[in-house]
PDB file of C-alpha atoms in Angstrom:
ATOM      1  CA  ASN A   1      20.604   0.120  -7.577  1.00 74.00           C
ATOM      2  CA  PHE A   2      23.665  -0.977  -5.603  1.00 77.00           C
ATOM      3  CA  THR A   3      25.378  -1.908  -8.875  1.00 83.00           C
ATOM      4  CA  LYS A   4      24.580   1.528 -10.319  1.00 77.00           C
ATOM      5  CA  ARG A   5      26.005   3.321  -7.256  1.00 75.00           C
ATOM      6  CA  THR A   6      29.236   1.310  -7.316  1.00 80.00           C
ATOM      7  CA  ALA A   7      29.799   1.358 -11.101  1.00 81.00           C
ATOM      8  CA  GLU A   8      32.575   3.374 -12.760  1.00 86.00           C
ATOM      9  CA  PRO A   9      31.307   5.874 -13.675  1.00 87.00           C
ATOM     10  CA  VAL A  10      28.545   5.981 -11.048  1.00 82.00           C
ATOM     11  CA  GLU A  11      25.087   5.760 -12.575  1.00 81.00           C
ATOM     12  CA  LYS A  12      22.228   7.922 -11.324  1.00 77.00           C
ATOM     13  CA  VAL A  13      19.701   6.314  -8.955  1.00 76.00           C
ATOM     14  CA  ILE A  14      16.394   8.037  -8.276  1.00 72.00           C
ATOM     15  CA  ALA A  15      16.257   9.597  -4.816  1.00 69.00           C
ATOM     16  CA  SER A  16      13.150   7.702  -3.683  1.00 67.00           C
ATOM     17  CA  GLN A  17      15.136   4.461  -4.055  1.00 71.00           C
ATOM     18  CA  ASN A  18      18.384   5.718  -2.510  1.00 73.00           C
ATOM     19  CA  HIS A  19      18.333   7.731   0.738  1.00 68.00           C
ATOM     20  CA  GLY A  20      14.725   8.795   0.044  1.00 79.00           C
ATOM     21  CA  ARG A  21      12.473   9.959   2.857  1.00 87.00           C
ATOM     22  CA  LEU A  22       9.611   7.678   3.757  1.00 92.00           C
ATOM     23  CA  ARG A  23       6.186   9.249   4.101  1.00 95.00           C
ATOM     24  CA  VAL A  24       3.036   7.875   5.687  1.00 97.00           C
ATOM     25  CA  GLN A  25      -0.634   8.415   4.995  1.00 98.00           C
ATOM     26  CA  TYR A  26      -2.834   7.151   7.848  1.00 98.00           C
ATOM     27  CA  ASP A  27      -6.586   6.565   7.654  1.00 98.00           C
ATOM     28  CA  SER A  28      -9.359   5.232   9.878  1.00 98.00           C
ATOM     29  CA  TYR A  29     -12.693   4.097   8.447  1.00 98.00           C
ATOM     30  CA  GLU A  30     -15.863   2.981  10.211  1.00 98.00           C
ATOM     31  CA  ALA A  31     -17.830   0.543   8.040  1.00 97.00           C
ATOM     32  CA  SER A  32     -21.531  -0.058   8.605  1.00 97.00           C
ATOM     33  CA  SER A  33     -22.986  -2.853   6.452  1.00 96.00           C
ATOM     34  CA  LEU A  34     -20.648  -1.861   3.618  1.00 97.00           C
ATOM     35  CA  GLY A  35     -21.525  -4.161   0.715  1.00 97.00           C
ATOM     36  CA  THR A  36     -19.268  -6.650  -1.021  1.00 96.00           C
ATOM     37  CA  GLY A  37     -17.290  -5.171  -3.906  1.00 96.00           C
ATOM     38  CA  SER A  38     -17.092  -1.749  -2.241  1.00 97.00           C
ATOM     39  CA  ASP A  39     -13.938   0.367  -2.366  1.00 98.00           C
ATOM     40  CA  ILE A  40     -12.596   2.310   0.614  1.00 98.00           C
ATOM     41  CA  SER A  41     -10.093   5.016  -0.394  1.00 98.00           C
ATOM     42  CA  VAL A  42      -7.401   5.222   2.307  1.00 98.00           C
ATOM     43  CA  ALA A  43      -4.652   7.315   0.648  1.00 98.00           C
ATOM     44  CA  LYS A  44      -4.034   9.507  -2.386  1.00 98.00           C
ATOM     45  CA  LEU A  45      -0.469   9.072  -3.627  1.00 97.00           C
ATOM     46  CA  PRO A  46       1.188  11.584  -5.947  1.00 96.00           C
ATOM     47  CA  ALA A  47       2.653  10.602  -9.298  1.00 95.00           C
ATOM     48  CA  GLY A  48       6.053   8.977  -8.822  1.00 92.00           C
ATOM     49  CA  ALA A  49       5.284   7.619  -5.333  1.00 94.00           C
ATOM     50  CA  ILE A  50       6.967   4.279  -4.674  1.00 94.00           C
ATOM     51  CA  VAL A  51       5.088   2.024  -2.224  1.00 96.00           C
ATOM     52  CA  TYR A  52       7.169   0.139   0.338  1.00 95.00           C
ATOM     53  CA  ASP A  53       4.535  -1.071   2.800  1.00 97.00           C
ATOM     54  CA  ILE A  54       0.833  -0.956   3.585  1.00 98.00           C
ATOM     55  CA  ILE A  55      -0.448  -2.006   7.000  1.00 98.00           C
ATOM     56  CA  VAL A  56      -4.144  -2.598   7.728  1.00 98.00           C
ATOM     57  CA  TYR A  57      -5.652  -3.308  11.175  1.00 98.00           C
ATOM     58  CA  PHE A  58      -9.287  -4.348  11.443  1.00 98.00           C
ATOM     59  CA  ASP A  59     -12.049  -5.408  13.833  1.00 97.00           C
ATOM     60  CA  ALA A  60     -13.817  -8.724  13.262  1.00 98.00           C
ATOM     61  CA  LEU A  61     -15.686  -7.459  10.193  1.00 97.00           C
ATOM     62  CA  GLY A  62     -17.806 -10.510   9.319  1.00 95.00           C
ATOM     63  CA  SER A  63     -17.309 -13.403   6.912  1.00 97.00           C
ATOM     64  CA  ALA A  64     -15.689 -11.159   4.315  1.00 97.00           C
ATOM     65  CA  THR A  65     -12.341 -10.430   2.726  1.00 97.00           C
ATOM     66  CA  ILE A  66     -10.407  -7.264   1.982  1.00 98.00           C
ATOM     67  CA  SER A  67      -7.809  -6.808  -0.745  1.00 97.00           C
ATOM     68  CA  VAL A  68      -5.502  -3.800  -1.110  1.00 98.00           C
ATOM     69  CA  GLY A  69      -4.790  -2.233  -4.475  1.00 98.00           C
ATOM     70  CA  ASP A  70      -5.600   0.736  -6.680  1.00 97.00           C
ATOM     71  CA  SER A  71      -7.827   1.576  -9.642  1.00 92.00           C
ATOM     72  CA  GLY A  72      -5.540  -0.383 -11.997  1.00 94.00           C
ATOM     73  CA  ASP A  73      -5.366  -3.582  -9.917  1.00 96.00           C
ATOM     74  CA  ALA A  74      -7.675  -4.307  -6.964  1.00 96.00           C
ATOM     75  CA  ASP A  75      -5.073  -6.525  -5.259  1.00 97.00           C
ATOM     76  CA  ARG A  76      -1.801  -5.000  -6.470  1.00 97.00           C
ATOM     77  CA  TYR A  77      -0.425  -4.887  -2.908  1.00 98.00           C
ATOM     78  CA  ILE A  78      -2.290  -7.522  -0.841  1.00 97.00           C
ATOM     79  CA  ALA A  79      -4.525 -10.312  -2.149  1.00 97.00           C
ATOM     80  CA  ALA A  80      -7.975 -10.903  -0.636  1.00 97.00           C
ATOM     81  CA  THR A  81      -7.517 -11.717   3.049  1.00 96.00           C
ATOM     82  CA  SER A  82     -10.135 -12.920   5.539  1.00 97.00           C
ATOM     83  CA  VAL A  83     -11.301 -10.296   8.034  1.00 97.00           C
ATOM     84  CA  SER A  84     -13.662 -12.562  10.011  1.00 97.00           C
ATOM     85  CA  SER A  85     -11.482 -12.206  13.138  1.00 98.00           C
ATOM     86  CA  ALA A  86      -9.871  -9.000  14.372  1.00 98.00           C
ATOM     87  CA  GLY A  87      -6.284  -8.709  13.182  1.00 97.00           C
ATOM     88  CA  GLN A  88      -3.903  -7.097  10.754  1.00 97.00           C
ATOM     89  CA  MET A  89      -2.399  -7.595   7.318  1.00 97.00           C
ATOM     90  CA  SER A  90       0.619  -5.985   5.726  1.00 96.00           C
ATOM     91  CA  MET A  91       2.658  -6.077   2.565  1.00 94.00           C
ATOM     92  CA  SER A  92       5.629  -7.273   4.598  1.00 89.00           C
ATOM     93  CA  GLN A  93       3.674 -10.430   5.537  1.00 91.00           C
ATOM     94  CA  GLU A  94       0.946 -11.092   2.933  1.00 89.00           C
ATOM     95  CA  GLY A  95       2.040  -8.706   0.211  1.00 89.00           C
ATOM     96  CA  LYS A  96       2.460  -9.419  -3.472  1.00 93.00           C
ATOM     97  CA  ILE A  97       5.987  -9.134  -4.869  1.00 93.00           C
ATOM     98  CA  ASP A  98       4.966  -6.874  -7.778  1.00 93.00           C
ATOM     99  CA  GLY A  99       3.408  -4.376  -5.344  1.00 95.00           C
ATOM    100  CA  PHE A 100       6.590  -3.959  -3.293  1.00 95.00           C
ATOM    101  CA  GLY A 101       8.513  -1.020  -4.737  1.00 93.00           C
ATOM    102  CA  TYR A 102       5.729  -0.304  -7.257  1.00 95.00           C
ATOM    103  CA  GLU A 103       6.028   3.199  -8.734  1.00 93.00           C
ATOM    104  CA  ASN A 104       2.761   4.983  -9.476  1.00 94.00           C
ATOM    105  CA  THR A 105       2.930   6.835 -12.791  1.00 93.00           C
ATOM    106  CA  GLY A 106       0.034   9.162 -11.942  1.00 95.00           C
ATOM    107  CA  GLU A 107      -1.849  10.377  -8.891  1.00 97.00           C
ATOM    108  CA  THR A 108      -3.391   7.219  -7.434  1.00 96.00           C
ATOM    109  CA  ASP A 109      -5.837   6.301  -4.674  1.00 98.00           C
ATOM    110  CA  ILE A 110      -4.958   3.271  -2.558  1.00 98.00           C
ATOM    111  CA  LEU A 111      -8.130   1.198  -2.196  1.00 98.00           C
ATOM    112  CA  LEU A 112      -9.338  -1.474   0.188  1.00 98.00           C
ATOM    113  CA  THR A 113     -11.873  -3.620  -1.685  1.00 98.00           C
ATOM    114  CA  THR A 114     -14.402  -5.746   0.182  1.00 98.00           C
ATOM    115  CA  GLY A 115     -15.325  -9.246  -0.979  1.00 97.00           C
ATOM    116  CA  SER A 116     -17.546 -12.209  -0.061  1.00 95.00           C
ATOM    117  CA  ALA A 117     -19.888 -10.313   2.303  1.00 97.00           C
ATOM    118  CA  ALA A 118     -20.757  -6.923   3.768  1.00 97.00           C
ATOM    119  CA  ILE A 119     -18.476  -5.592   6.516  1.00 97.00           C
ATOM    120  CA  SER A 120     -19.143  -3.636   9.719  1.00 97.00           C
ATOM    121  CA  GLY A 121     -16.458  -2.320  12.064  1.00 98.00           C
ATOM    122  CA  THR A 122     -13.292  -0.260  12.207  1.00 98.00           C
ATOM    123  CA  VAL A 123     -10.479  -0.439   9.666  1.00 98.00           C
ATOM    124  CA  LYS A 124      -7.233   1.509  10.183  1.00 98.00           C
ATOM    125  CA  SER A 125      -4.427   1.734   7.633  1.00 98.00           C
ATOM    126  CA  ALA A 126      -1.016   3.236   7.004  1.00 98.00           C
ATOM    127  CA  VAL A 127       0.505   3.538   3.534  1.00 98.00           C
ATOM    128  CA  ILE A 128       4.299   3.933   3.608  1.00 97.00           C
ATOM    129  CA  TYR A 129       5.894   5.346   0.467  1.00 96.00           C
ATOM    130  CA  SER A 130       8.688   7.542  -0.831  1.00 94.00           C
ATOM    131  CA  ILE A 131       8.442  10.387  -3.331  1.00 89.00           C
ATOM    132  CA  ASP A 132      11.829  12.169  -3.119  1.00 77.00           C
TER     133      ASP A 132
END
């Protein structure tokens, strides 16, 4: 995009990638023996939303994993990560390169998917994206 903005003539860059406003969708979920392979919807992004970060904080949830993705790819943003001890995961630390800056072509739910075992405890998340 920098090359586009400094070219002669200047090429158009979409607003969400150049001086766009970041937006946040926050969610808190209380799991109680939620089975492996379950999806937790934590945000509904509009078409055209570009994801820049997802942050997830969690209690010690058991000997399980959580991945972060959407209906098209269960771990588009963060691959399966152990949640056996209380902690956090984020795209900026554990994220997948193809998820950073990913533009959703349609309205999309961001999903936390459980793996390996059932989970019980609190999960809090923030999805940071731009749409302008």
